[in-house]
């Protein structure tokens, strides 16, 4: 038997976007619609190029290309959640949606989405990072007690996580900002 090797595909992100858009047009009722939307949103968020049919850069309002692309990704992620509201992997969609909100500067929506991820998917692998990101936003907004709770949630997840040492450090700063020198020292020394 003569087995021929597959040739390597050399597709660009733009070609992948076009393929997903064509699929979505050709099969609007497909059971794979949610997955195609999610992948298109991921490409849009990571690559920074909005699909042709989604909101473009608005030069009248001074919106940047990054903000417009984040807005396009938000639109797609919200569609995914509407199409597949009970999908088991929607924690990933919520995580990415929060990133897109954050990139577009929509911090209240970022916090709501991270809180939703926490509430609906308490065992999610994205939980520790979501809590850390919540802590960072709350700290910048000078909500130190809430930030400290978010950092503590990261610490409660265990010392093996990649955010553990940073959460320990930032919990110390949140304690310090609340005039809790003993709590701050405990965190800093740990």
mmCIF file of N, CA, C and O in Angstrom, residues 54-126:
data_model
loop_
_atom_site.group_PDB
_atom_site.id
_atom_site.type_symbol
_atom_site.label_atom_id
_atom_site.label_comp_id
_atom_site.label_asym_id
_atom_site.label_seq_id
_atom_site.Cartn_x
_atom_site.Cartn_y
_atom_site.Cartn_z
ATOM 1 N N UNK A 54 -18.744 42.585 10.690
ATOM 2 C CA UNK A 54 -18.950 43.057 12.054
ATOM 3 C C UNK A 54 -18.535 44.510 12.162
ATOM 4 O O UNK A 54 -17.924 45.059 11.257
ATOM 5 N N UNK A 55 -18.863 45.139 13.284
ATOM 6 C CA UNK A 55 -18.569 46.576 13.422
ATOM 7 C C UNK A 55 -17.120 46.911 13.090
ATOM 8 O O UNK A 55 -16.200 46.261 13.543
ATOM 9 N N UNK A 56 -16.957 47.903 12.291
ATOM 10 C CA UNK A 56 -15.614 48.339 11.889
ATOM 11 C C UNK A 56 -15.177 49.504 12.767
ATOM 12 O O UNK A 56 -15.929 50.000 13.585
ATOM 13 N N UNK A 57 -13.956 49.948 12.541
ATOM 14 C CA UNK A 57 -13.430 51.083 13.281
ATOM 15 C C UNK A 57 -14.273 52.309 12.966
ATOM 16 O O UNK A 57 -14.552 52.606 11.811
ATOM 17 N N UNK A 58 -14.666 53.021 13.993
ATOM 18 C CA UNK A 58 -15.455 54.225 13.811
ATOM 19 C C UNK A 58 -14.536 55.427 13.962
ATOM 20 O O UNK A 58 -14.198 55.830 15.061
ATOM 21 N N UNK A 59 -14.142 55.998 12.849
ATOM 22 C CA UNK A 59 -13.205 57.119 12.896
ATOM 23 C C UNK A 59 -13.857 58.380 13.439
ATOM 24 O O UNK A 59 -13.182 59.265 13.931
ATOM 25 N N UNK A 60 -15.205 58.470 13.394
ATOM 26 C CA UNK A 60 -15.893 59.644 13.909
ATOM 27 C C UNK A 60 -15.787 59.750 15.426
ATOM 28 O O UNK A 60 -15.705 60.833 15.978
ATOM 29 N N UNK A 61 -15.789 58.596 16.115
ATOM 30 C CA UNK A 61 -15.753 58.622 17.570
ATOM 31 C C UNK A 61 -14.339 58.479 18.096
ATOM 32 O O UNK A 61 -14.125 58.511 19.298
ATOM 33 N N UNK A 62 -13.387 58.286 17.217
ATOM 34 C CA UNK A 62 -12.009 58.154 17.650
ATOM 35 C C UNK A 62 -11.673 56.771 18.186
ATOM 36 O O UNK A 62 -10.668 56.600 18.844
ATOM 37 N N UNK A 63 -12.543 55.802 17.949
ATOM 38 C CA UNK A 63 -12.294 54.446 18.443
ATOM 39 C C UNK A 63 -11.063 53.870 17.757
ATOM 40 O O UNK A 63 -10.842 54.060 16.572
ATOM 41 N N UNK A 64 -10.241 53.193 18.526
ATOM 42 C CA UNK A 64 -9.046 52.582 17.963
ATOM 43 C C UNK A 64 -9.404 51.266 17.308
ATOM 44 O O UNK A 64 -10.468 50.691 17.544
ATOM 45 N N UNK A 65 -8.487 50.762 16.502
ATOM 46 C CA UNK A 65 -8.695 49.463 15.860
ATOM 47 C C UNK A 65 -8.830 48.372 16.909
ATOM 48 O O UNK A 65 -9.682 47.500 16.785
ATOM 49 N N UNK A 66 -8.030 48.429 17.971
ATOM 50 C CA UNK A 66 -8.118 47.418 19.025
ATOM 51 C C UNK A 66 -9.488 47.429 19.676
ATOM 52 O O UNK A 66 -10.061 46.378 19.950
ATOM 53 N N UNK A 67 -10.015 48.598 19.956
ATOM 54 C CA UNK A 67 -11.333 48.702 20.583
ATOM 55 C C UNK A 67 -12.413 48.177 19.649
ATOM 56 O O UNK A 67 -13.344 47.496 20.086
ATOM 57 N N UNK A 68 -12.302 48.487 18.369
ATOM 58 C CA UNK A 68 -13.284 47.995 17.403
ATOM 59 C C UNK A 68 -13.222 46.481 17.282
ATOM 60 O O UNK A 68 -14.247 45.814 17.193
ATOM 61 N N UNK A 69 -12.019 45.938 17.293
ATOM 62 C CA UNK A 69 -11.879 44.484 17.197
ATOM 63 C C UNK A 69 -12.387 43.809 18.461
ATOM 64 O O UNK A 69 -13.004 42.753 18.403
ATOM 65 N N UNK A 70 -12.139 44.426 19.609
ATOM 66 C CA UNK A 70 -12.678 43.887 20.860
ATOM 67 C C UNK A 70 -14.203 43.938 20.823
ATOM 68 O O UNK A 70 -14.873 42.993 21.251
ATOM 69 N N UNK A 71 -14.761 45.008 20.274
ATOM 70 C CA UNK A 71 -16.218 45.123 20.153
ATOM 71 C C UNK A 71 -16.764 44.027 19.244
ATOM 72 O O UNK A 71 -17.818 43.444 19.522
ATOM 73 N N UNK A 72 -16.061 43.737 18.171
ATOM 74 C CA UNK A 72 -16.484 42.660 17.270
ATOM 75 C C UNK A 72 -16.423 41.314 17.986
ATOM 76 O O UNK A 72 -17.344 40.493 17.864
ATOM 77 N N UNK A 73 -15.379 41.084 18.750
ATOM 78 C CA UNK A 73 -15.262 39.830 19.499
ATOM 79 C C UNK A 73 -16.366 39.729 20.545
ATOM 80 O O UNK A 73 -16.959 38.656 20.726
ATOM 81 N N UNK A 74 -16.672 40.831 21.215
ATOM 82 C CA UNK A 74 -17.754 40.845 22.207
ATOM 83 C C UNK A 74 -19.061 40.426 21.552
ATOM 84 O O UNK A 74 -19.804 39.585 22.073
ATOM 85 N N UNK A 75 -19.333 41.017 20.400
ATOM 86 C CA UNK A 75 -20.550 40.688 19.659
ATOM 87 C C UNK A 75 -20.615 39.188 19.363
ATOM 88 O O UNK A 75 -21.652 38.555 19.556
ATOM 89 N N UNK A 76 -19.515 38.624 18.924
ATOM 90 C CA UNK A 76 -19.477 37.196 18.598
ATOM 91 C C UNK A 76 -19.637 36.323 19.841
ATOM 92 O O UNK A 76 -20.387 35.340 19.828
ATOM 93 N N UNK A 77 -18.927 36.657 20.925
ATOM 94 C CA UNK A 77 -19.049 35.864 22.155
ATOM 95 C C UNK A 77 -20.467 35.913 22.708
ATOM 96 O O UNK A 77 -20.990 34.915 23.207
ATOM 97 N N UNK A 78 -21.113 37.081 22.632
ATOM 98 C CA UNK A 78 -22.491 37.180 23.094
ATOM 99 C C UNK A 78 -23.403 36.321 22.236
ATOM 100 O O UNK A 78 -24.357 35.710 22.743
ATOM 101 N N UNK A 79 -23.123 36.226 20.943
ATOM 102 C CA UNK A 79 -23.884 35.336 20.068
ATOM 103 C C UNK A 79 -23.690 33.877 20.469
ATOM 104 O O UNK A 79 -24.638 33.100 20.471
ATOM 105 N N UNK A 80 -22.452 33.512 20.801
ATOM 106 C CA UNK A 80 -22.178 32.134 21.228
ATOM 107 C C UNK A 80 -23.033 31.805 22.453
ATOM 108 O O UNK A 80 -23.677 30.745 22.501
ATOM 109 N N UNK A 81 -23.044 32.698 23.430
ATOM 110 C CA UNK A 81 -23.813 32.449 24.643
ATOM 111 C C UNK A 81 -25.311 32.389 24.360
ATOM 112 O O UNK A 81 -26.036 31.631 25.014
ATOM 113 N N UNK A 82 -25.777 33.145 23.381
ATOM 114 C CA UNK A 82 -27.189 33.106 23.014
ATOM 115 C C UNK A 82 -27.540 31.811 22.281
ATOM 116 O O UNK A 82 -28.609 31.238 22.510
ATOM 117 N N UNK A 83 -26.628 31.356 21.422
ATOM 118 C CA UNK A 83 -26.880 30.155 20.620
ATOM 119 C C UNK A 83 -26.729 28.885 21.460
ATOM 120 O O UNK A 83 -27.481 27.926 21.286
ATOM 121 N N UNK A 84 -25.754 28.880 22.371
ATOM 122 C CA UNK A 84 -25.481 27.691 23.184
ATOM 123 C C UNK A 84 -25.441 28.067 24.670
ATOM 124 O O UNK A 84 -24.389 27.976 25.306
ATOM 125 N N UNK A 85 -26.585 28.457 25.242
ATOM 126 C CA UNK A 85 -26.571 28.957 26.630
ATOM 127 C C UNK A 85 -26.187 27.907 27.673
ATOM 128 O O UNK A 85 -25.718 28.265 28.745
ATOM 129 N N UNK A 86 -26.369 26.646 27.359
ATOM 130 C CA UNK A 86 -26.103 25.591 28.341
ATOM 131 C C UNK A 86 -24.887 24.749 27.998
ATOM 132 O O UNK A 86 -24.712 23.668 28.561
ATOM 133 N N UNK A 87 -24.046 25.225 27.106
ATOM 134 C CA UNK A 87 -22.870 24.447 26.708
ATOM 135 C C UNK A 87 -21.924 24.296 27.900
ATOM 136 O O UNK A 87 -21.728 25.233 28.683
ATOM 137 N N UNK A 88 -21.343 23.133 28.017
ATOM 138 C CA UNK A 88 -20.455 22.831 29.140
ATOM 139 C C UNK A 88 -19.197 23.682 29.137
ATOM 140 O O UNK A 88 -18.626 23.948 30.186
ATOM 141 N N UNK A 89 -18.767 24.114 27.958
ATOM 142 C CA UNK A 89 -17.522 24.892 27.878
ATOM 143 C C UNK A 89 -17.757 26.397 27.794
ATOM 144 O O UNK A 89 -16.875 27.136 27.375
ATOM 145 N N UNK A 90 -18.897 26.853 28.224
ATOM 146 C CA UNK A 90 -19.162 28.296 28.198
ATOM 147 C C UNK A 90 -18.311 29.064 29.206
ATOM 148 O O UNK A 90 -18.227 30.284 29.138
ATOM 149 N N UNK A 91 -17.647 28.348 30.117
ATOM 150 C CA UNK A 91 -16.717 29.049 31.002
ATOM 151 C C UNK A 91 -15.598 29.672 30.187
ATOM 152 O O UNK A 91 -15.165 30.788 30.454
ATOM 153 N N UNK A 92 -15.154 28.983 29.155
ATOM 154 C CA UNK A 92 -14.119 29.535 28.270
ATOM 155 C C UNK A 92 -14.649 30.748 27.519
ATOM 156 O O UNK A 92 -13.951 31.741 27.340
ATOM 157 N N UNK A 93 -15.891 30.670 27.080
ATOM 158 C CA UNK A 93 -16.505 31.793 26.365
ATOM 159 C C UNK A 93 -16.617 33.000 27.295
ATOM 160 O O UNK A 93 -16.282 34.121 26.902
ATOM 161 N N UNK A 94 -17.058 32.777 28.520
ATOM 162 C CA UNK A 94 -17.160 33.877 29.485
ATOM 163 C C UNK A 94 -15.790 34.472 29.791
ATOM 164 O O UNK A 94 -15.648 35.695 29.900
ATOM 165 N N UNK A 95 -14.793 33.622 29.913
ATOM 166 C CA UNK A 95 -13.429 34.084 30.165
ATOM 167 C C UNK A 95 -12.953 34.989 29.022
ATOM 168 O O UNK A 95 -12.438 36.084 29.247
ATOM 169 N N UNK A 96 -13.159 34.552 27.791
ATOM 170 C CA UNK A 96 -12.741 35.331 26.629
ATOM 171 C C UNK A 96 -13.581 36.605 26.493
ATOM 172 O O UNK A 96 -13.055 37.655 26.113
ATOM 173 N N UNK A 97 -14.867 36.501 26.801
ATOM 174 C CA UNK A 97 -15.737 37.681 26.749
ATOM 175 C C UNK A 97 -15.246 38.731 27.745
ATOM 176 O O UNK A 97 -15.188 39.922 27.425
ATOM 177 N N UNK A 98 -14.857 38.297 28.935
ATOM 178 C CA UNK A 98 -14.321 39.231 29.928
ATOM 179 C C UNK A 98 -13.046 39.887 29.418
ATOM 180 O O UNK A 98 -12.839 41.088 29.619
ATOM 181 N N UNK A 99 -12.185 39.120 28.755
ATOM 182 C CA UNK A 99 -10.960 39.696 28.178
ATOM 183 C C UNK A 99 -11.301 40.757 27.138
ATOM 184 O O UNK A 99 -10.676 41.823 27.089
ATOM 185 N N UNK A 100 -12.287 40.450 26.300
ATOM 186 C CA UNK A 100 -12.681 41.405 25.262
ATOM 187 C C UNK A 100 -13.257 42.677 25.888
ATOM 188 O O UNK A 100 -12.943 43.791 25.450
ATOM 189 N N UNK A 101 -14.096 42.524 26.914
ATOM 190 C CA UNK A 101 -14.619 43.699 27.612
ATOM 191 C C UNK A 101 -13.472 44.517 28.199
ATOM 192 O O UNK A 101 -13.457 45.749 28.100
ATOM 193 N N UNK A 102 -12.521 43.833 28.795
ATOM 194 C CA UNK A 102 -11.399 44.540 29.411
ATOM 195 C C UNK A 102 -10.574 45.282 28.358
ATOM 196 O O UNK A 102 -10.172 46.426 28.568
ATOM 197 N N UNK A 103 -10.337 44.642 27.218
ATOM 198 C CA UNK A 103 -9.575 45.296 26.155
ATOM 199 C C UNK A 103 -10.292 46.514 25.606
ATOM 200 O O UNK A 103 -9.654 47.445 25.132
ATOM 201 N N UNK A 104 -11.615 46.497 25.670
ATOM 202 C CA UNK A 104 -12.362 47.647 25.159
ATOM 203 C C UNK A 104 -12.607 48.692 26.240
ATOM 204 O O UNK A 104 -13.277 49.689 25.994
ATOM 205 N N UNK A 105 -12.071 48.455 27.454
ATOM 206 C CA UNK A 105 -12.192 49.427 28.519
ATOM 207 C C UNK A 105 -13.522 49.403 29.243
ATOM 208 O O UNK A 105 -13.841 50.320 30.002
ATOM 209 N N UNK A 106 -14.294 48.362 29.054
ATOM 210 C CA UNK A 106 -15.615 48.248 29.680
ATOM 211 C C UNK A 106 -15.483 47.438 30.974
ATOM 212 O O UNK A 106 -15.886 46.281 31.040
ATOM 213 N N UNK A 107 -14.926 48.071 31.992
ATOM 214 C CA UNK A 107 -14.601 47.370 33.231
ATOM 215 C C UNK A 107 -15.816 46.886 34.018
ATOM 216 O O UNK A 107 -15.757 45.788 34.590
ATOM 217 N N UNK A 108 -16.922 47.634 34.085
ATOM 218 C CA UNK A 108 -18.085 47.077 34.793
ATOM 219 C C UNK A 108 -18.580 45.764 34.166
ATOM 220 O O UNK A 108 -18.896 44.812 34.879
ATOM 221 N N UNK A 109 -18.599 45.720 32.836
ATOM 222 C CA UNK A 109 -19.010 44.488 32.156
ATOM 223 C C UNK A 109 -17.982 43.379 32.370
ATOM 224 O O UNK A 109 -18.337 42.216 32.492
ATOM 225 N N UNK A 110 -16.708 43.759 32.440
ATOM 226 C CA UNK A 110 -15.657 42.786 32.712
ATOM 227 C C UNK A 110 -15.910 42.135 34.062
ATOM 228 O O UNK A 110 -15.895 40.900 34.186
ATOM 229 N N UNK A 111 -16.136 42.955 35.079
ATOM 230 C CA UNK A 111 -16.371 42.427 36.420
ATOM 231 C C UNK A 111 -17.620 41.549 36.473
ATOM 232 O O UNK A 111 -17.595 40.461 37.068
ATOM 233 N N UNK A 112 -18.706 41.986 35.841
ATOM 234 C CA UNK A 112 -19.939 41.187 35.830
ATOM 235 C C UNK A 112 -19.714 39.837 35.162
ATOM 236 O O UNK A 112 -20.195 38.808 35.623
ATOM 237 N N UNK A 113 -18.960 39.840 34.074
ATOM 238 C CA UNK A 113 -18.706 38.593 33.352
ATOM 239 C C UNK A 113 -17.824 37.655 34.169
ATOM 240 O O UNK A 113 -18.072 36.446 34.234
ATOM 241 N N UNK A 114 -16.795 38.195 34.824
ATOM 242 C CA UNK A 114 -15.939 37.366 35.674
ATOM 243 C C UNK A 114 -16.724 36.806 36.861
ATOM 244 O O UNK A 114 -16.534 35.654 37.256
ATOM 245 N N UNK A 115 -17.626 37.616 37.409
ATOM 246 C CA UNK A 115 -18.467 37.139 38.510
ATOM 247 C C UNK A 115 -19.427 36.061 38.031
ATOM 248 O O UNK A 115 -19.685 35.082 38.745
ATOM 249 N N UNK A 116 -19.930 36.209 36.833
ATOM 250 C CA UNK A 116 -20.807 35.178 36.256
ATOM 251 C C UNK A 116 -20.041 33.881 36.048
ATOM 252 O O UNK A 116 -20.548 32.804 36.346
ATOM 253 N N UNK A 117 -18.823 33.989 35.538
ATOM 254 C CA UNK A 117 -17.986 32.806 35.357
ATOM 255 C C UNK A 117 -17.808 32.088 36.698
ATOM 256 O O UNK A 117 -17.967 30.872 36.799
ATOM 257 N N UNK A 118 -17.507 32.859 37.738
ATOM 258 C CA UNK A 118 -17.314 32.306 39.083
ATOM 259 C C UNK A 118 -18.584 31.623 39.583
ATOM 260 O O UNK A 118 -18.533 30.526 40.130
ATOM 261 N N UNK A 119 -19.721 32.264 39.403
ATOM 262 C CA UNK A 119 -20.986 31.739 39.915
ATOM 263 C C UNK A 119 -21.450 30.491 39.157
ATOM 264 O O UNK A 119 -21.913 29.524 39.774
ATOM 265 N N UNK A 120 -21.330 30.510 37.842
ATOM 266 C CA UNK A 120 -21.862 29.419 37.032
ATOM 267 C C UNK A 120 -20.889 28.259 36.848
ATOM 268 O O UNK A 120 -21.315 27.142 36.559
ATOM 269 N N UNK A 121 -19.590 28.514 37.009
ATOM 270 C CA UNK A 121 -18.576 27.483 36.768
ATOM 271 C C UNK A 121 -17.528 27.506 37.886
ATOM 272 O O UNK A 121 -16.366 27.831 37.649
ATOM 273 N N UNK A 122 -17.920 27.160 39.121
ATOM 274 C CA UNK A 122 -16.975 27.241 40.238
ATOM 275 C C UNK A 122 -15.776 26.300 40.110
ATOM 276 O O UNK A 122 -14.742 26.534 40.738
ATOM 277 N N UNK A 123 -15.875 25.271 39.291
ATOM 278 C CA UNK A 123 -14.756 24.328 39.115
ATOM 279 C C UNK A 123 -13.977 24.599 37.827
ATOM 280 O O UNK A 123 -13.147 23.792 37.425
ATOM 281 N N UNK A 124 -14.204 25.728 37.217
ATOM 282 C CA UNK A 124 -13.555 26.054 35.953
ATOM 283 C C UNK A 124 -12.040 26.196 36.109
ATOM 284 O O UNK A 124 -11.565 26.765 37.090
ATOM 285 N N UNK A 125 -11.289 25.732 35.116
ATOM 286 C CA UNK A 125 -9.842 25.961 35.154
ATOM 287 C C UNK A 125 -9.475 27.440 34.989
ATOM 288 O O UNK A 125 -8.349 27.827 35.254
ATOM 289 N N UNK A 126 -10.426 28.259 34.591
ATOM 290 C CA UNK A 126 -10.199 29.700 34.423
ATOM 291 C C UNK A 126 -10.477 30.476 35.708
ATOM 292 O O UNK A 126 -10.269 31.680 35.769
#
